[in-house]
CSV table of C-alpha atoms and ligand atoms in Angstrom, one decimal:
chain,number,residue,atom,x,y,z
M,1,MET,CA,-20.0,-101.9,-70.3
M,2,LEU,CA,-21.2,-101.6,-66.4
M,3,ALA,CA,-20.8,-97.7,-65.6
M,4,VAL,CA,-19.9,-97.4,-62.3
M,5,GLY,CA,-20.1,-94.2,-59.8
M,6,VAL,CA,-18.1,-94.3,-57.4
M,7,LEU,CA,-18.3,-92.0,-53.4
M,8,GLY,CA,-15.8,-92.0,-51.2
M,9,SER,CA,-14.0,-90.2,-48.6
M,10,GLY,CA,-10.9,-90.8,-47.9
M,11,LYS,CA,-7.4,-92.2,-49.8
M,12,GLY,CA,-9.1,-94.1,-52.4
M,13,SER,CA,-6.4,-97.3,-52.4
M,14,ASN,CA,-9.7,-99.4,-53.3
M,15,ALA,CA,-11.0,-96.9,-56.5
M,16,GLN,CA,-7.3,-97.8,-57.3
M,17,ALA,CA,-7.8,-100.8,-57.7
M,18,LEU,CA,-10.8,-100.5,-59.4
M,19,VAL,CA,-8.9,-98.6,-61.8
M,20,GLU,CA,-6.1,-101.1,-61.9
M,21,ALA,CA,-8.6,-104.3,-62.6
M,22,ILE,CA,-10.6,-102.1,-64.8
M,23,GLU,CA,-7.2,-101.6,-67.0
M,24,SER,CA,-6.4,-105.4,-66.7
M,25,GLY,CA,-9.2,-106.7,-68.4
M,26,ARG,CA,-10.4,-108.3,-65.0
M,27,LEU,CA,-13.0,-105.6,-64.9
M,28,GLN,CA,-15.3,-105.2,-67.3
M,29,ALA,CA,-17.0,-101.9,-66.6
M,30,ARG,CA,-15.5,-98.1,-66.7
M,31,ILE,CA,-15.7,-95.7,-63.5
M,32,VAL,CA,-18.0,-92.8,-64.9
M,33,CYS,CA,-17.1,-90.6,-61.7
M,34,VAL,CA,-15.8,-90.2,-58.2
M,35,LEU,CA,-17.2,-87.8,-56.0
M,36,SER,CA,-16.2,-87.4,-52.3
M,37,ASP,CA,-17.5,-85.3,-49.4
M,38,VAL,CA,-14.4,-84.5,-47.9
M,39,GLU,CA,-13.1,-81.8,-50.5
M,40,ASN,CA,-9.2,-82.6,-50.3
M,41,ALA,CA,-9.9,-86.6,-50.0
M,42,PHE,CA,-6.5,-88.4,-52.1
M,43,ILE,CA,-8.9,-90.7,-53.5
M,44,LEU,CA,-10.3,-87.3,-55.4
M,45,GLU,CA,-6.9,-86.6,-56.9
M,46,ARG,CA,-6.4,-90.8,-57.7
M,47,ALA,CA,-9.3,-90.5,-59.9
M,48,ARG,CA,-8.1,-86.4,-61.5
M,49,ARG,CA,-4.7,-88.2,-62.2
M,50,HIS,CA,-6.3,-91.1,-64.2
M,51,GLY,CA,-9.0,-89.5,-66.2
M,52,ILE,CA,-11.9,-89.7,-64.2
M,53,PRO,CA,-14.2,-86.6,-63.5
M,54,ALA,CA,-13.8,-86.1,-59.8
M,55,GLU,CA,-16.2,-83.7,-57.3
M,56,TYR,CA,-16.5,-83.0,-54.3
M,57,ILE,CA,-19.8,-82.2,-53.0
M,58,SER,CA,-20.9,-81.0,-49.4
M,59,ALA,CA,-23.1,-83.4,-47.8
M,60,ALA,CA,-23.4,-80.9,-44.7
M,61,PRO,CA,-25.9,-80.5,-42.5
M,62,PHE,CA,-25.8,-83.7,-41.6
M,63,LYS,CA,-22.5,-85.4,-40.0
M,64,THR,CA,-22.7,-89.3,-40.7
M,65,LYS,CA,-25.8,-89.8,-43.3
M,66,LEU,CA,-26.3,-88.9,-47.2
M,67,ASP,CA,-30.0,-87.0,-46.6
M,68,GLY,CA,-32.1,-84.1,-47.9
M,69,GLU,CA,-30.5,-81.7,-50.4
M,70,ALA,CA,-27.3,-83.2,-50.6
M,71,GLU,CA,-28.7,-86.7,-51.3
M,72,GLN,CA,-30.3,-84.9,-54.1
M,73,HIS,CA,-27.5,-83.1,-55.1
M,74,TYR,CA,-25.2,-86.5,-55.3
M,75,ILE,CA,-28.2,-88.4,-57.4
M,76,ALA,CA,-28.5,-85.8,-59.4
M,77,ALA,CA,-24.0,-85.5,-60.3
M,78,LEU,CA,-24.6,-89.9,-60.9
M,79,ARG,CA,-27.0,-89.6,-63.4
M,80,ARG,CA,-25.4,-86.6,-65.0
M,81,HIS,CA,-21.9,-88.6,-65.4
M,82,GLY,CA,-24.2,-92.0,-66.5
M,83,ALA,CA,-23.6,-94.1,-63.8
M,84,GLU,CA,-25.7,-97.1,-63.7
M,85,VAL,CA,-24.3,-98.5,-60.5
M,86,VAL,CA,-22.9,-96.9,-57.6
M,87,ALA,CA,-19.9,-98.1,-55.7
M,88,LEU,CA,-18.8,-97.0,-52.1
M,89,ALA,CA,-15.2,-96.9,-51.7
M,90,GLY,CA,-14.9,-95.6,-48.1
M,91,PHE,CA,-17.7,-93.2,-47.9
M,92,MET,CA,-18.2,-92.5,-43.9
M,93,ARG,CA,-21.5,-92.1,-44.1
M,94,MET,CA,-25.2,-94.2,-44.0
M,95,ILE,CA,-27.3,-93.8,-47.3
M,96,LYS,CA,-30.8,-93.5,-46.7
M,97,ARG,CA,-33.5,-94.6,-49.4
M,98,GLY,CA,-33.4,-91.6,-51.8
M,99,LEU,CA,-29.7,-92.9,-53.7
M,100,LEU,CA,-30.9,-96.5,-53.6
M,101,ARG,CA,-34.0,-96.0,-55.1
M,102,ALA,CA,-32.3,-94.0,-57.9
M,103,PHE,CA,-29.7,-97.0,-58.9
M,104,PRO,CA,-31.9,-100.0,-58.6
M,105,ARG,CA,-29.3,-102.3,-60.4
M,106,GLY,CA,-26.9,-101.5,-57.3
M,107,VAL,CA,-25.3,-99.4,-55.0
M,108,LEU,CA,-22.6,-101.7,-53.2
M,109,ASN,CA,-19.9,-101.1,-50.3
M,110,VAL,CA,-17.2,-102.5,-49.2
M,111,HIS,CA,-16.7,-103.3,-45.6
M,112,PRO,CA,-13.1,-104.4,-43.9
M,113,SER,CA,-14.8,-107.9,-41.3
M,114,ILE,CA,-16.7,-110.8,-41.9
M,115,LEU,CA,-19.6,-109.1,-41.6
M,116,PRO,CA,-22.0,-109.6,-40.0
M,117,ALA,CA,-19.4,-108.9,-37.6
M,118,PHE,CA,-17.9,-106.1,-36.7
M,119,PRO,CA,-20.5,-103.5,-38.7
M,120,GLY,CA,-19.6,-99.7,-38.2
M,121,LEU,CA,-16.5,-97.7,-38.0
M,122,GLU,CA,-13.1,-99.1,-37.7
M,123,ALA,CA,-13.8,-102.6,-38.1
M,124,TRP,CA,-10.3,-103.6,-37.5
M,125,LYS,CA,-9.6,-102.5,-34.6
M,126,GLN,CA,-13.1,-103.9,-33.2
M,127,ALA,CA,-11.9,-107.3,-34.2
M,128,LEU,CA,-8.1,-107.0,-32.4
M,129,ALA,CA,-10.5,-105.7,-29.4
M,130,TYR,CA,-12.7,-108.6,-29.5
M,131,GLY,CA,-9.4,-111.0,-29.8
M,132,VAL,CA,-10.8,-112.8,-33.5
M,133,LYS,CA,-8.5,-114.7,-35.0
M,134,VAL,CA,-9.6,-114.4,-38.2
M,135,THR,CA,-10.8,-111.0,-40.1
M,136,GLY,CA,-11.3,-110.2,-43.4
M,137,CYS,CA,-14.0,-108.0,-46.3
M,138,THR,CA,-17.0,-108.5,-46.8
M,139,VAL,CA,-18.1,-106.7,-50.0
M,140,HIS,CA,-22.1,-106.8,-50.3
M,141,PHE,CA,-25.2,-104.5,-51.2
M,142,VAL,CA,-26.4,-101.5,-49.7
M,143,ASP,CA,-29.5,-101.6,-48.0
M,144,GLU,CA,-31.0,-99.1,-45.3
M,145,GLY,CA,-29.4,-100.5,-41.9
M,146,MET,CA,-25.7,-100.6,-40.8
M,147,ASP,CA,-23.4,-102.9,-43.2
M,148,THR,CA,-26.5,-105.0,-43.2
M,149,GLY,CA,-26.9,-105.8,-47.4
M,150,PRO,CA,-26.7,-109.1,-48.9
M,151,ILE,CA,-23.3,-110.5,-49.0
M,152,ILE,CA,-22.0,-111.2,-52.8
M,153,VAL,CA,-18.3,-111.9,-51.4
M,154,GLN,CA,-16.0,-112.7,-48.4
M,155,LYS,CA,-12.4,-112.9,-48.2
M,156,SER,CA,-10.4,-114.1,-44.9
M,157,VAL,CA,-7.0,-113.0,-43.1
M,158,PRO,CA,-5.4,-114.5,-39.9
M,159,VAL,CA,-5.4,-111.7,-37.0
M,160,LEU,CA,-1.4,-111.9,-36.3
M,161,GLU,CA,-0.2,-112.6,-32.2
M,162,ASP,CA,2.1,-109.0,-33.0
M,163,ASP,CA,-0.5,-107.0,-34.9
M,164,THR,CA,-0.8,-103.6,-34.5
M,165,PRO,CA,-4.6,-101.9,-36.1
M,166,GLU,CA,-2.1,-100.7,-39.0
M,167,THR,CA,-0.3,-103.8,-39.7
M,168,LEU,CA,-4.1,-105.8,-39.8
M,169,HIS,CA,-5.9,-102.8,-41.9
M,170,ALA,CA,-3.6,-103.7,-44.6
M,171,ARG,CA,-3.9,-107.1,-44.4
M,172,ILE,CA,-7.9,-106.5,-44.7
M,173,GLN,CA,-7.0,-103.7,-47.6
M,174,GLU,CA,-5.2,-106.6,-50.0
M,175,LYS,CA,-8.0,-108.6,-49.8
M,176,GLU,CA,-10.3,-105.5,-50.5
M,177,HIS,CA,-8.7,-104.7,-53.5
M,178,GLU,CA,-9.5,-108.1,-54.7
M,179,ALA,CA,-12.7,-108.7,-53.9
M,180,TYR,CA,-14.2,-105.3,-54.6
M,181,PRO,CA,-13.5,-106.0,-58.5
M,182,LEU,CA,-14.4,-109.4,-58.7
M,183,ALA,CA,-17.8,-108.6,-57.3
M,184,LEU,CA,-18.6,-105.7,-59.6
M,185,GLN,CA,-17.2,-108.2,-62.3
M,186,TRP,CA,-20.0,-110.5,-61.0
M,187,LEU,CA,-22.5,-108.1,-61.1
M,188,ALA,CA,-21.2,-106.9,-65.0
M,189,GLU,CA,-21.9,-110.5,-66.3
M,190,GLY,CA,-25.3,-110.4,-64.8
M,191,ARG,CA,-24.2,-113.2,-62.7
M,192,ILE,CA,-25.7,-111.8,-59.3
M,193,ARG,CA,-29.4,-112.8,-58.3
M,194,LEU,CA,-31.3,-112.2,-55.0
M,195,GLU,CA,-33.0,-114.5,-53.3
M,196,GLY,CA,-34.5,-112.1,-50.2
M,197,ARG,CA,-31.7,-111.2,-48.5
M,198,VAL,CA,-29.4,-114.1,-50.0
M,199,ALA,CA,-27.3,-113.4,-52.8
M,200,ARG,CA,-26.6,-116.3,-55.4
M,201,ILE,CA,-23.9,-116.2,-57.7
M,202,CYS,CA,-25.0,-118.6,-61.3
M,203,SER,CA,-22.4,-119.9,-62.9
M,204,CYS,CA,-23.6,-119.6,-66.3
O,1,GAR,C1,-12.0,-99.4,-46.6
O,1,GAR,O1,-11.0,-100.6,-45.3
O,1,GAR,C2,-13.5,-99.9,-46.5
O,1,GAR,O2,-13.6,-101.2,-45.8
O,1,GAR,C3,-13.4,-98.8,-45.1
O,1,GAR,O3,-12.8,-98.0,-44.8
O,1,GAR,C4,-11.7,-98.3,-46.0
O,1,GAR,C5,-11.3,-97.2,-46.8
O,1,GAR,O4,-10.1,-97.1,-47.5
O,1,GAR,N1,-15.2,-98.9,-45.0
O,1,GAR,C6,-15.6,-99.0,-44.1
O,1,GAR,O5,-14.9,-98.6,-43.2
O,1,GAR,C7,-17.6,-98.2,-44.4
O,1,GAR,N2,-17.8,-99.2,-42.7
O,1,GAR,P1,-9.8,-96.5,-49.0
O,1,GAR,O6,-9.9,-95.1,-49.3
O,1,GAR,O7,-8.6,-97.0,-49.1
O,1,GAR,O8,-10.4,-97.7,-49.8
């Protein structure tokens, strides 16, 4: 069964969605560990409640990327727990070459917009400020760019006239919680084939 290591910095609702998809049989995988760069992040608490090994690992001295010795500590922990693939679930740092090379089966990310629109931080606020009428979420392979890797699945949501950043983000997150287990299940089934930057989903 596909062994997934999860990295997150925040409240962990996507990690929770993965756990629930596994428990309900929609995702044939196991989460072997949850690692966080934020000591008191709720994602760690959620993992512990489900008996999943959860560790805070400092990413200092860097503020916005996972690099240097910290990157090596993350790679070592993921390997120690037996991770085959890595799922970023609200991990708010740029991933560098070392981690990508260490996990060639895939490092995945969930992003709260329809990429390539609105990469970077707080994409739902960017969508509101721009005035788009539709936004959503993307699950994609991570490459060395900022939210630029091959796209596996996207789901859309309408932007409503009375949306606030909070209501829009909540609507996007409901879709993230469907999309992320789906993408990982496709990966577990070996259905994703990369052709250049295009991820093809086989119906085999
Ligand atoms: C999610 O909306 C995810 O798309 C976003 O952080 C949130 C984490 O929520 N990630 C990014 O913006 C990465 N660029 P969660 O902690 O409840 O899963």
